[in-house]
Amino acid sequence: MIVAIDIDAQNTFTPLCPEELPVSGGTEIVAELNAQAALAALRVMSKDAHCREALWRCETPAEMLKPTGLKNADVTWVAHGIVGSYGFRLIEGLPAPTDYDFCVWKGMEPDLHPYGICYHDLEGRLSTGLLEWLQVKGARTLLVGGLATDYCVKTSVLQLLNARLGFRVIVNQAACRGIGLETTAAAWREMAAAGAMRAPAMTAPPTPVAAAPMATPVPTAPTAAPAIAPAPSCGAPDTRPVAMPGPKMPSASKASEASITTSAWSMEGSSG
């Protein structure tokens, strides 16, 4: 079974909330998140859900990333993802939370600031229930996107893989945006080392593996000039590779796992 996962695709991580934690291009991921969901049977979302009294909160960006001394909130951050605020909302164009099949709200306690979607704490002891739910549903392929690549997306992907539950995790590059160039590049390397795969996008097939060339037919001399029949109208040519087609948007039903091949996808590069 294929499951799509939208990680923290909230206004708080976009330029719509410049005083929170805006990620450049954060609002641009909606179409890709919806595209990967169209390939899946189930859809999951997570949201940062913080309170104004958070113990890790600082007042200015200059005070961020300082050690807090808290067990489950490692560094300071400006206020973001405050429950009930505009920043807390999902980016426009995404479904309502009640239209998802499973939801994770992260960091609701004042002393918690987790990054991943699988555990409420930083030590990985207190489960959010997502891993267990995925097991019950028979999930095998996970299509992941969200914000930001170098923090919550990376940590979530590592948690999903380190659980050793047999998930094939595919990170949709076009559905992700990172904060820093160096930290984003490092995040892609870490995810690759853990066994994740990257798809350039879900709205178009990835660059295909070169197909074997077709044999050239031996010409034969015609006995008479045949009548030239008009070419049938078959629409646009099918350019998918014969052996290994990439993902395509289904028109009526969900895609099968066999239709999503990752042989042509890599984790090389650092953008997104």
Short mmCIF file of C-alpha atoms in Angstrom, two decimals:
data_model
loop_
_atom_site.label_atom_id
_atom_site.label_comp_id
_atom_site.label_asym_id
_atom_site.label_seq_id
_atom_site.Cartn_x
_atom_site.Cartn_y
_atom_site.Cartn_z
CA MET A 1 0.00 0.00 0.00
CA ILE A 2 1.15 3.53 -0.81
CA VAL A 3 0.77 6.27 1.83
CA ALA A 4 1.45 9.97 1.21
CA ILE A 5 2.80 12.03 4.11
CA ASP A 6 2.58 15.85 4.34
CA ILE A 7 5.06 17.04 6.95
CA ASP A 8 4.37 20.41 8.63
CA ALA A 9 3.03 22.11 5.49
CA GLN A 10 1.86 25.11 7.51
CA ASN A 11 1.78 28.86 6.99
CA THR A 12 4.22 29.28 9.86
CA PHE A 13 6.99 27.84 7.66
CA THR A 14 6.29 30.09 4.67
CA PRO A 15 6.87 33.75 3.78
CA LEU A 16 3.22 34.31 4.72
CA CYS A 17 4.46 34.46 8.33
CA PRO A 18 7.70 36.47 8.08
CA GLU A 19 8.11 36.83 11.85
CA GLU A 20 7.90 33.10 12.49
CA LEU A 21 10.07 30.56 10.62
CA PRO A 22 9.59 31.38 6.92
CA VAL A 23 11.13 28.98 4.42
CA SER A 24 11.74 30.37 0.95
CA GLY A 25 9.31 28.79 -1.52
CA GLY A 26 7.29 27.19 1.24
CA THR A 27 3.94 27.98 -0.39
CA GLU A 28 5.04 26.35 -3.65
CA ILE A 29 4.81 22.74 -2.47
CA VAL A 30 1.02 22.36 -2.42
CA ALA A 31 0.60 21.03 -5.97
CA GLU A 32 3.29 18.41 -5.44
CA LEU A 33 1.86 17.28 -2.10
CA ASN A 34 -1.54 16.86 -3.75
CA ALA A 35 0.06 15.03 -6.67
CA GLN A 36 1.77 12.49 -4.44
CA ALA A 37 -1.49 12.02 -2.53
CA ALA A 38 -3.22 11.17 -5.81
CA LEU A 39 -0.82 8.24 -6.16
CA ALA A 40 -1.57 6.96 -2.66
CA ALA A 41 -4.37 5.08 -0.97
CA LEU A 42 -4.03 6.98 2.32
CA ARG A 43 -2.81 10.42 3.33
CA VAL A 44 -1.12 11.55 6.55
CA MET A 45 -0.36 15.04 7.79
CA SER A 46 1.64 16.49 10.67
CA LYS A 47 1.54 19.96 12.19
CA ASP A 48 3.64 21.84 14.69
CA ALA A 49 1.17 22.57 17.49
CA HIS A 50 2.86 24.79 20.05
CA CYS A 51 1.63 26.96 22.91
CA ARG A 52 2.56 30.56 23.65
CA GLU A 53 4.11 29.49 26.95
CA ALA A 54 6.64 27.16 25.30
CA LEU A 55 9.80 26.94 27.40
CA TRP A 56 12.06 26.89 24.34
CA ARG A 57 10.65 30.15 22.97
CA CYS A 58 12.88 33.17 22.36
CA GLU A 59 11.95 36.67 21.21
CA THR A 60 14.23 37.36 18.25
CA PRO A 61 15.94 35.34 15.50
CA ALA A 62 19.30 36.38 16.96
CA GLU A 63 18.48 34.34 20.06
CA MET A 64 17.60 31.17 18.18
CA LEU A 65 19.50 27.87 18.20
CA LYS A 66 20.79 28.36 21.73
CA PRO A 67 20.81 25.30 24.03
CA THR A 68 17.76 25.20 26.29
CA GLY A 69 18.85 22.60 28.84
CA LEU A 70 15.51 20.88 28.29
CA LYS A 71 15.40 17.14 27.75
CA ASN A 72 12.98 17.23 24.83
CA ALA A 73 13.55 20.66 23.31
CA ASP A 74 17.17 21.01 22.35
CA VAL A 75 17.46 24.63 21.16
CA THR A 76 15.57 27.91 21.21
CA TRP A 77 13.18 29.06 18.47
CA VAL A 78 10.97 32.07 17.95
CA ALA A 79 7.26 31.45 18.38
CA HIS A 80 5.80 29.42 15.52
CA GLY A 81 2.95 27.02 14.89
CA ILE A 82 0.93 28.48 17.76
CA VAL A 83 -2.36 26.60 18.03
CA GLY A 84 -5.22 28.72 16.75
CA SER A 85 -3.02 31.20 14.90
CA TYR A 86 -2.82 31.87 11.17
CA GLY A 87 0.61 30.23 11.13
CA PHE A 88 -0.85 27.05 12.59
CA ARG A 89 -3.09 26.53 9.56
CA LEU A 90 -2.17 24.26 6.67
CA ILE A 91 -1.13 26.08 3.50
CA GLU A 92 -4.07 27.03 1.31
CA GLY A 93 -4.86 24.35 -1.24
CA LEU A 94 -4.28 21.41 1.09
CA PRO A 95 -7.17 19.41 2.56
CA ALA A 96 -8.74 20.20 5.90
CA PRO A 97 -7.18 18.20 8.74
CA THR A 98 -10.36 16.12 9.03
CA ASP A 99 -9.97 15.02 5.41
CA TYR A 100 -6.67 13.26 6.15
CA ASP A 101 -6.57 9.62 7.23
CA PHE A 102 -4.14 10.18 10.12
CA CYS A 103 -2.87 13.33 11.83
CA VAL A 104 0.09 14.05 14.10
CA TRP A 105 0.23 17.20 16.21
CA LYS A 106 3.76 17.85 17.44
CA GLY A 107 5.05 19.72 20.49
CA MET A 108 1.85 20.56 22.33
CA GLU A 109 3.48 20.45 25.75
CA PRO A 110 5.51 23.54 26.78
CA ASP A 111 8.71 21.54 27.21
CA LEU A 112 8.45 19.50 23.98
CA HIS A 113 9.84 20.46 20.59
CA PRO A 114 10.15 17.30 18.48
CA TYR A 115 11.15 17.41 14.82
CA GLY A 116 10.06 14.00 13.60
CA ILE A 117 6.53 12.71 13.11
CA CYS A 118 7.01 9.34 14.80
CA TYR A 119 7.81 10.36 18.38
CA HIS A 120 6.70 13.10 20.76
CA ASP A 121 10.08 13.15 22.50
CA LEU A 122 13.62 13.57 21.19
CA GLU A 123 14.75 10.21 22.55
CA GLY A 124 12.27 8.26 20.44
CA ARG A 125 10.42 6.57 23.31
CA LEU A 126 6.95 8.14 23.21
CA SER A 127 5.26 7.12 19.96
CA THR A 128 2.81 9.36 18.13
CA GLY A 129 1.10 6.19 16.92
CA LEU A 130 2.04 6.72 13.28
CA LEU A 131 4.38 3.74 13.00
CA GLU A 132 1.80 1.43 14.51
CA TRP A 133 -0.95 2.82 12.25
CA LEU A 134 1.19 2.33 9.15
CA GLN A 135 1.81 -1.27 10.16
CA VAL A 136 -1.88 -1.96 10.72
CA LYS A 137 -2.74 -0.45 7.34
CA GLY A 138 -0.13 -2.55 5.57
CA ALA A 139 1.85 0.43 4.30
CA ARG A 140 4.87 -0.43 2.18
CA THR A 141 5.71 2.68 0.13
CA LEU A 142 5.74 6.13 1.75
CA LEU A 143 5.76 9.29 -0.39
CA VAL A 144 7.09 12.14 1.74
CA GLY A 145 7.16 15.92 1.32
CA GLY A 146 6.92 18.99 3.49
CA LEU A 147 8.82 21.62 5.46
CA ALA A 148 11.60 21.94 6.09
CA THR A 149 13.95 19.52 4.34
CA ASP A 150 16.82 20.01 6.76
CA TYR A 151 14.81 19.65 9.98
CA CYS A 152 11.41 17.99 10.24
CA VAL A 153 11.45 16.22 6.88
CA LYS A 154 14.91 14.78 7.45
CA THR A 155 14.18 13.68 11.01
CA SER A 156 10.87 12.11 10.02
CA VAL A 157 12.41 10.18 7.13
CA LEU A 158 15.18 8.87 9.37
CA GLN A 159 12.65 7.78 11.99
CA LEU A 160 10.56 5.95 9.41
CA LEU A 161 13.61 4.10 8.08
CA ASN A 162 15.26 3.43 11.43
CA ALA A 163 12.08 1.76 12.65
CA ARG A 164 13.12 -1.17 10.40
CA LEU A 165 9.53 -1.96 9.44
CA GLY A 166 10.28 -2.52 5.76
CA PHE A 167 9.05 0.83 4.46
CA ARG A 168 10.26 2.08 1.12
CA VAL A 169 10.57 5.83 1.73
CA ILE A 170 10.56 8.13 -1.30
CA VAL A 171 11.21 11.82 -0.68
CA ASN A 172 9.50 14.07 -3.22
CA GLN A 173 12.08 16.79 -3.85
CA ALA A 174 9.58 19.14 -5.51
CA ALA A 175 7.36 18.91 -2.42
CA CYS A 176 10.17 19.98 -0.07
CA ARG A 177 11.95 23.22 0.72
CA GLY A 178 14.98 23.64 2.95
CA ILE A 179 16.19 26.47 5.16
CA GLY A 180 19.96 26.55 4.61
CA LEU A 181 21.96 25.38 1.60
CA GLU A 182 24.55 23.50 3.65
CA THR A 183 22.09 21.97 6.11
CA THR A 184 19.78 20.95 3.27
CA ALA A 185 22.64 19.29 1.36
CA ALA A 186 23.65 17.46 4.53
CA ALA A 187 20.04 16.35 5.05
CA TRP A 188 19.87 14.77 1.58
CA ARG A 189 23.12 12.91 2.30
CA GLU A 190 21.84 11.63 5.65
CA MET A 191 18.57 10.44 4.16
CA ALA A 192 20.42 8.69 1.34
CA ALA A 193 22.76 6.96 3.77
CA ALA A 194 19.75 5.68 5.70
CA GLY A 195 18.21 4.19 2.56
CA ALA A 196 15.74 6.84 1.39
CA MET A 197 15.15 7.50 -2.29
CA ARG A 198 14.39 10.79 -4.00
CA ALA A 199 11.90 11.53 -6.75
CA PRO A 200 12.39 14.83 -8.61
CA ALA A 201 8.62 15.37 -8.71
CA MET A 202 5.28 13.56 -8.71
CA THR A 203 3.57 15.74 -11.31
CA ALA A 204 5.90 14.32 -13.99
CA PRO A 205 7.84 11.07 -14.36
CA PRO A 206 11.48 11.11 -13.22
CA THR A 207 14.28 11.00 -15.75
CA PRO A 208 13.95 7.46 -17.11
CA VAL A 209 16.66 4.86 -17.33
CA ALA A 210 17.71 4.65 -20.98
CA ALA A 211 15.82 1.88 -22.69
CA ALA A 212 17.61 -0.62 -24.91
CA PRO A 213 17.59 0.54 -28.57
CA MET A 214 15.09 -1.16 -30.81
CA ALA A 215 16.43 -3.44 -33.52
CA THR A 216 16.52 -1.93 -37.01
CA PRO A 217 14.34 -4.00 -39.41
CA VAL A 218 15.98 -5.35 -42.54
CA PRO A 219 14.44 -3.55 -45.55
CA THR A 220 12.83 -5.64 -48.29
CA ALA A 221 12.10 -4.54 -51.84
CA PRO A 222 8.36 -4.01 -52.33
CA THR A 223 6.72 -5.79 -55.23
CA ALA A 224 4.30 -2.94 -55.76
CA ALA A 225 3.87 0.50 -54.31
CA PRO A 226 1.34 0.04 -51.51
CA ALA A 227 -1.39 2.56 -50.89
CA ILE A 228 -0.50 4.90 -48.06
CA ALA A 229 -3.14 4.68 -45.38
CA PRO A 230 -3.58 7.69 -43.08
CA ALA A 231 -1.87 7.34 -39.72
CA PRO A 232 -4.26 6.49 -36.92
CA SER A 233 -4.95 9.27 -34.43
CA CYS A 234 -3.51 7.90 -31.21
CA GLY A 235 -2.75 11.11 -29.35
CA ALA A 236 0.66 11.98 -27.98
CA PRO A 237 3.30 9.23 -28.24
CA ASP A 238 3.94 7.17 -25.14
CA THR A 239 7.44 8.18 -24.09
CA ARG A 240 7.59 6.03 -20.97
CA PRO A 241 10.48 3.55 -20.85
CA VAL A 242 9.29 0.05 -21.64
CA ALA A 243 10.95 -1.72 -18.75
CA MET A 244 10.77 0.83 -15.99
CA PRO A 245 7.96 3.40 -16.17
CA GLY A 246 8.02 6.26 -13.72
CA PRO A 247 5.07 7.45 -11.62
CA LYS A 248 2.14 9.02 -13.45
CA MET A 249 -1.04 10.60 -12.26
CA PRO A 250 -3.90 8.09 -12.38
CA SER A 251 -7.15 9.27 -13.89
CA ALA A 252 -9.60 7.17 -11.97
CA SER A 253 -7.90 4.90 -9.45
CA LYS A 254 -4.93 4.98 -7.15
CA ALA A 255 -1.57 3.91 -8.50
CA SER A 256 -0.19 0.49 -7.66
CA GLU A 257 3.12 0.21 -5.85
CA ALA A 258 4.55 -1.61 -8.86
CA SER A 259 3.94 1.49 -10.98
CA ILE A 260 6.20 3.63 -8.82
CA THR A 261 9.71 2.61 -9.71
CA THR A 262 12.67 4.22 -8.01
CA SER A 263 15.48 2.73 -10.04
CA ALA A 264 16.02 6.04 -11.82
CA TRP A 265 15.90 8.14 -8.66
CA SER A 266 18.85 9.07 -6.51
CA MET A 267 19.62 11.15 -3.48
CA GLU A 268 22.42 13.11 -5.16
CA GLY A 269 22.26 16.87 -5.13
CA SER A 270 21.25 19.39 -2.51
CA SER A 271 18.43 21.58 -3.75
CA GLY A 272 14.94 21.58 -2.26
#
